[in-house]
mmCIF file of C-alpha atoms in Angstrom:
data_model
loop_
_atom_site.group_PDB
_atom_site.id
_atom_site.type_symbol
_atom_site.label_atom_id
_atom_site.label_comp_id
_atom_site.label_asym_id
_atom_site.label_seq_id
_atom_site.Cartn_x
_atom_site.Cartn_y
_atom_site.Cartn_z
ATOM 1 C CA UNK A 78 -7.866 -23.660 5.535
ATOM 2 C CA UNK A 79 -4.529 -21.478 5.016
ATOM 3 C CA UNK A 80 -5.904 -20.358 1.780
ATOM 4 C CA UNK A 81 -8.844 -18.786 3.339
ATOM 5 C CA UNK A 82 -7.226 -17.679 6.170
ATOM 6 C CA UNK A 83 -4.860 -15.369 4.274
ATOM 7 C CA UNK A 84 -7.212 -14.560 1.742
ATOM 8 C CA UNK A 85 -9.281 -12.778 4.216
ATOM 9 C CA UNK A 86 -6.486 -10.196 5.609
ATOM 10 C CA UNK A 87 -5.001 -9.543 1.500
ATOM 11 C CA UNK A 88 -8.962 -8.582 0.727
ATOM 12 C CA UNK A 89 -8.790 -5.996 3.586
ATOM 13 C CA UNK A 90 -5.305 -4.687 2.652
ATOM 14 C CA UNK A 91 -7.458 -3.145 -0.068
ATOM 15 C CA UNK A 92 -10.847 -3.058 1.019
ATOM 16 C CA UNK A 93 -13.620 -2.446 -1.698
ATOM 17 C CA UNK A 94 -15.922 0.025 0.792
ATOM 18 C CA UNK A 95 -12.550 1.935 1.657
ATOM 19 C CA UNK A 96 -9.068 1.881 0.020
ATOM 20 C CA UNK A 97 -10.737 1.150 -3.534
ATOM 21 C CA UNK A 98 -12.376 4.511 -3.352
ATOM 22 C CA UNK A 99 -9.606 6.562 -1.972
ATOM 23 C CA UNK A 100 -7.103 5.149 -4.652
ATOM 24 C CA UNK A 101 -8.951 5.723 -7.613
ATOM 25 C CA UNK A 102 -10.239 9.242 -6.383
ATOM 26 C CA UNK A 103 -6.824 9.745 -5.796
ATOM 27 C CA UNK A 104 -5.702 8.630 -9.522
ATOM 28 C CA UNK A 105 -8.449 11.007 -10.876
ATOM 29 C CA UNK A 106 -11.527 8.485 -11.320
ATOM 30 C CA UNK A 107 -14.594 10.701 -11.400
ATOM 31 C CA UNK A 108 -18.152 9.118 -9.587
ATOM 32 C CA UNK A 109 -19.386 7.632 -13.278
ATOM 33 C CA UNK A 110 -16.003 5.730 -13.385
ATOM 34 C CA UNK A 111 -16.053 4.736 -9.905
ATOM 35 C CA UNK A 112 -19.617 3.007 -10.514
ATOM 36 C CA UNK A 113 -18.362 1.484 -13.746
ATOM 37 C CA UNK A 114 -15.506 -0.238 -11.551
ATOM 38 C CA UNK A 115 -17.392 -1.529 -9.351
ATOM 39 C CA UNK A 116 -20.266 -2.946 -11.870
ATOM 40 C CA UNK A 117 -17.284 -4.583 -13.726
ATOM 41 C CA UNK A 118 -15.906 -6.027 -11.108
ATOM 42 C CA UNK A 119 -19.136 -7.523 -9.806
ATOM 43 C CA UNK A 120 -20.040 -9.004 -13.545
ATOM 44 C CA UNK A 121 -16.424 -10.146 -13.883
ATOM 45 C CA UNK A 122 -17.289 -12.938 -10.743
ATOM 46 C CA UNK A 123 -20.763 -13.505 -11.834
ATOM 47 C CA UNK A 124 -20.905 -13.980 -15.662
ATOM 48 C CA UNK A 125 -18.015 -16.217 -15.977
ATOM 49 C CA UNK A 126 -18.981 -18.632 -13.649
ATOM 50 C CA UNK A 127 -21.407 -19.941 -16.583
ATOM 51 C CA UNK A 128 -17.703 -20.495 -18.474
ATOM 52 C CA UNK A 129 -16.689 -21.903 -15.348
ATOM 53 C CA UNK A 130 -19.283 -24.311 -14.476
ATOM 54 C CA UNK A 131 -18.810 -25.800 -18.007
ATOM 55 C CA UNK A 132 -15.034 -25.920 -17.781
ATOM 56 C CA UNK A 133 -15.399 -27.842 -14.706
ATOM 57 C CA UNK A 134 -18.170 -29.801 -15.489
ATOM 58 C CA UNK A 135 -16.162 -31.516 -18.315
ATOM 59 C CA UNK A 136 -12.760 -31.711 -16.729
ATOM 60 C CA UNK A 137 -12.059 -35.193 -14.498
ATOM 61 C CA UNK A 138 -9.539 -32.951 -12.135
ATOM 62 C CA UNK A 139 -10.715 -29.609 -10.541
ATOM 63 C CA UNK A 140 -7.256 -28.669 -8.900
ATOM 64 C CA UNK A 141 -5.473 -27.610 -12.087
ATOM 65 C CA UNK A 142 -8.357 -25.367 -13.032
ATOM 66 C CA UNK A 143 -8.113 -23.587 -9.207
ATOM 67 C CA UNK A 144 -4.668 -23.496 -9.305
ATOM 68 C CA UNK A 145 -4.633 -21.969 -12.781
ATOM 69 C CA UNK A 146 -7.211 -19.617 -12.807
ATOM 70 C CA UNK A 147 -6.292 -18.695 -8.785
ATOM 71 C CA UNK A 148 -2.794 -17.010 -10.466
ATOM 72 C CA UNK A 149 -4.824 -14.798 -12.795
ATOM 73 C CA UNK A 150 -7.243 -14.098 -9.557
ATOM 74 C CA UNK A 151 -4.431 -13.323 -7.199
ATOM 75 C CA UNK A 152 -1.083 -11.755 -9.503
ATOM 76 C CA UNK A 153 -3.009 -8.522 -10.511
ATOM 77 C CA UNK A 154 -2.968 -7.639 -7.037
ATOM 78 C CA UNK A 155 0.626 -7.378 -7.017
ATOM 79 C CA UNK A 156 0.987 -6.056 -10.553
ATOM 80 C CA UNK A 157 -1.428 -3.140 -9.453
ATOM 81 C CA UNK A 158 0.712 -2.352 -6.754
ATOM 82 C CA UNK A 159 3.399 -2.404 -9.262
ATOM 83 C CA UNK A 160 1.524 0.005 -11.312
ATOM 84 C CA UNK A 161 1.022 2.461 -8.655
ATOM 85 C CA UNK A 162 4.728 2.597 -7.477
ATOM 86 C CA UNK A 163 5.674 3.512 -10.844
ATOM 87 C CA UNK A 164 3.344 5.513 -12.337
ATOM 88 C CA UNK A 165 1.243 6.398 -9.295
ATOM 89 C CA UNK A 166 2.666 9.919 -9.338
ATOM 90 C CA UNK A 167 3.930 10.545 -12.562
ATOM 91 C CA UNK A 168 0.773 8.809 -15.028
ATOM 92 C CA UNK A 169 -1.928 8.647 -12.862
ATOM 93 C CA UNK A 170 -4.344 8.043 -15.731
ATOM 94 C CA UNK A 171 -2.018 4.940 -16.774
ATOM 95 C CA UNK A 172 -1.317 3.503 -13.024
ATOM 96 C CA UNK A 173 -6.059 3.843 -13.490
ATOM 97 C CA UNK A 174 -6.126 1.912 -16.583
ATOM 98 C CA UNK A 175 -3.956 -0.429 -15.258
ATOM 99 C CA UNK A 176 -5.580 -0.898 -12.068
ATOM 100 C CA UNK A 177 -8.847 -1.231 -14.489
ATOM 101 C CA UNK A 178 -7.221 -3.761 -16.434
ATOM 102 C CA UNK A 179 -5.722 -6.160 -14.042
ATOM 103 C CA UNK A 180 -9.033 -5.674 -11.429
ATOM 104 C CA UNK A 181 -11.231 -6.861 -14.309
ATOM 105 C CA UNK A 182 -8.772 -10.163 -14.724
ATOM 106 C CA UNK A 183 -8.645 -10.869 -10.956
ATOM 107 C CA UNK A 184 -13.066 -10.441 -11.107
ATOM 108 C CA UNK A 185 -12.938 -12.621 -14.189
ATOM 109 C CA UNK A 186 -10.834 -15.334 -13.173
ATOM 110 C CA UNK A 187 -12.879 -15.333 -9.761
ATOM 111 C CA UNK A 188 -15.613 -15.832 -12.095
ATOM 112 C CA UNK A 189 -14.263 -19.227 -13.600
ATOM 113 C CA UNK A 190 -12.362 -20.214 -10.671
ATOM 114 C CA UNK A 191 -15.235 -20.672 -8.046
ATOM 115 C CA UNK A 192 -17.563 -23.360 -9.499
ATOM 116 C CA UNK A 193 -14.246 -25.920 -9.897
ATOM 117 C CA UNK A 194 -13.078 -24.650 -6.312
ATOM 118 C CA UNK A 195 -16.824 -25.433 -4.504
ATOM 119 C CA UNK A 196 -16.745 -29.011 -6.129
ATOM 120 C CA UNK A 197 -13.093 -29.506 -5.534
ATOM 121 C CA UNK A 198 -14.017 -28.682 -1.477
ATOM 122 C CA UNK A 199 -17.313 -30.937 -2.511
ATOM 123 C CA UNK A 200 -15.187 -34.166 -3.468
ATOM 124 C CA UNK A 201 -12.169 -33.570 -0.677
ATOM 125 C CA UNK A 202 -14.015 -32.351 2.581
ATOM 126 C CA UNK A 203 -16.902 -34.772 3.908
ATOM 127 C CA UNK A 204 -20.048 -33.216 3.990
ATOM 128 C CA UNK A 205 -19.742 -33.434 8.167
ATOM 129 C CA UNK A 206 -16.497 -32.118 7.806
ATOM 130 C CA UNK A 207 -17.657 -28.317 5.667
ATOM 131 C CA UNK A 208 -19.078 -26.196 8.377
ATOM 132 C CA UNK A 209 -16.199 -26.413 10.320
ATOM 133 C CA UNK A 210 -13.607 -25.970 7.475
ATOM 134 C CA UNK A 211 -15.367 -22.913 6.022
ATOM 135 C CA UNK A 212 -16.194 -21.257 9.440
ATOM 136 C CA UNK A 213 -12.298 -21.866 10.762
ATOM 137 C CA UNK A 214 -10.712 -20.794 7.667
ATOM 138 C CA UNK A 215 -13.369 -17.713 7.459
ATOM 139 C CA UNK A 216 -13.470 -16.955 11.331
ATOM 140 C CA UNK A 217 -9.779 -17.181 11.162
ATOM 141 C CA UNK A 218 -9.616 -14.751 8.147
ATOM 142 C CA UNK A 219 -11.976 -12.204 9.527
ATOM 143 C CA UNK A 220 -9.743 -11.928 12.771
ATOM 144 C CA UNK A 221 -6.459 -11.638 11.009
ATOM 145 C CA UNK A 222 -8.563 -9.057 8.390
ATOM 146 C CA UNK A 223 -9.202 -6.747 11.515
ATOM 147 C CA UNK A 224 -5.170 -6.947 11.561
ATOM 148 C CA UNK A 225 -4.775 -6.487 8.221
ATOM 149 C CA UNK A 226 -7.336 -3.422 7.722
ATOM 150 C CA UNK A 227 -5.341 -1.868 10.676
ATOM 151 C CA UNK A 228 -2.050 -2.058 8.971
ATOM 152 C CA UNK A 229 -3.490 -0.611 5.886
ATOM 153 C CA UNK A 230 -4.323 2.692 7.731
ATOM 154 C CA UNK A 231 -1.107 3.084 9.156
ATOM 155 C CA UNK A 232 0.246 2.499 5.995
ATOM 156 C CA UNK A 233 -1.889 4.645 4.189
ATOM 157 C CA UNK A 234 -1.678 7.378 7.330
ATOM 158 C CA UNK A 235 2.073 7.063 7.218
ATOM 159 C CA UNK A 236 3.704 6.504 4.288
ATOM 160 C CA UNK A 237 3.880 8.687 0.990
ATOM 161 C CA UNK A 238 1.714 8.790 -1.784
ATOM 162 C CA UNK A 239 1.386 6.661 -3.898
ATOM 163 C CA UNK A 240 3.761 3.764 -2.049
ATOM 164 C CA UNK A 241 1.103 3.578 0.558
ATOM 165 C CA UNK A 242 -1.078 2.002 -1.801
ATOM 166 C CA UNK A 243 1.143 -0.030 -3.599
ATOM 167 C CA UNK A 244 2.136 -1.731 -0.189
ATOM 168 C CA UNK A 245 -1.376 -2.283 0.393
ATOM 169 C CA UNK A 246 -1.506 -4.123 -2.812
#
């Protein structure tokens, strides 16, 4: 449940329908590239869950697959926000390829993550036990995500470019 709970506010540090845009307008993306971002990172979680299903299909123990593949979903994040303290300002087209790079990991390792994380919640929550897991952790998340999308305006209304963003991150 605390992995869902936090999950929820990190996701609206850096919303998709909001801060995405911003940022990469801000690092020069033009519309075209802005599209393309958004198309990878939609086929980066869909398309590898084939991978992912087979991976996890075969393998006795789903855990070490989540926890795995859950460090390439959630350590871009950071390293983006590493990438646009440093080079933000100075190599705005590097601090965009960056961001390309590491968003496309985080998609793709969503991609093979989520068919070993459904059955591990499958074989470790009862059946009678899912609704309420899912909506707590999720109802949870969506409250602390009003939180969290709050902070990231004041952040990005109050501090300078391009640290706003990588505090976000």
């Amino acid at each position: 449940i605390a992995d869902l709970v936090f999950f929820a506010p990190g996701m609206a540090m850096v919303s998709n329908e909001t801060v995405i845009p911003l940022l990469l307008t801000r690092l020069g993306a033009t519309s075209f590239l802005l599209g393309l971002i958004t198309a990878l990172t939609n086929a980066g979680v869909m398309l590898p869950q084939l991978i992912g299903a087979g991976v996890s299909q075969t393998r006795r123990y789903k855990r070490p697959i989540s926890m795995l593949f859950g460090m390439g979903e959630r350590l871009p994040y950071l390293l983006i926000g590493l990438a646009l303290w440093l080079w933000g300002s100075s190599h705005a087209a590097l601090a965009l390829a960056a961001y390309v790079l590491l968003r496309t990991l985080s998609s793709v390792s969503v991609g093979i993550i989520i068919p070993a994380w459904y059955t591990l919640i499958a074989k470790t929550i009862p059946t009678r036990r899912r609704g309420l897991f899912l909506g707590l952790g999720r109802g949870l998340g969506a409250l602390l995500g009003v939180g969290a999308a709050l902070l990231s305006g004041h952040l990005l209304d109050t501090q300078p470019w391009p640290l706003s963003f990588a505090l976000c991150f």
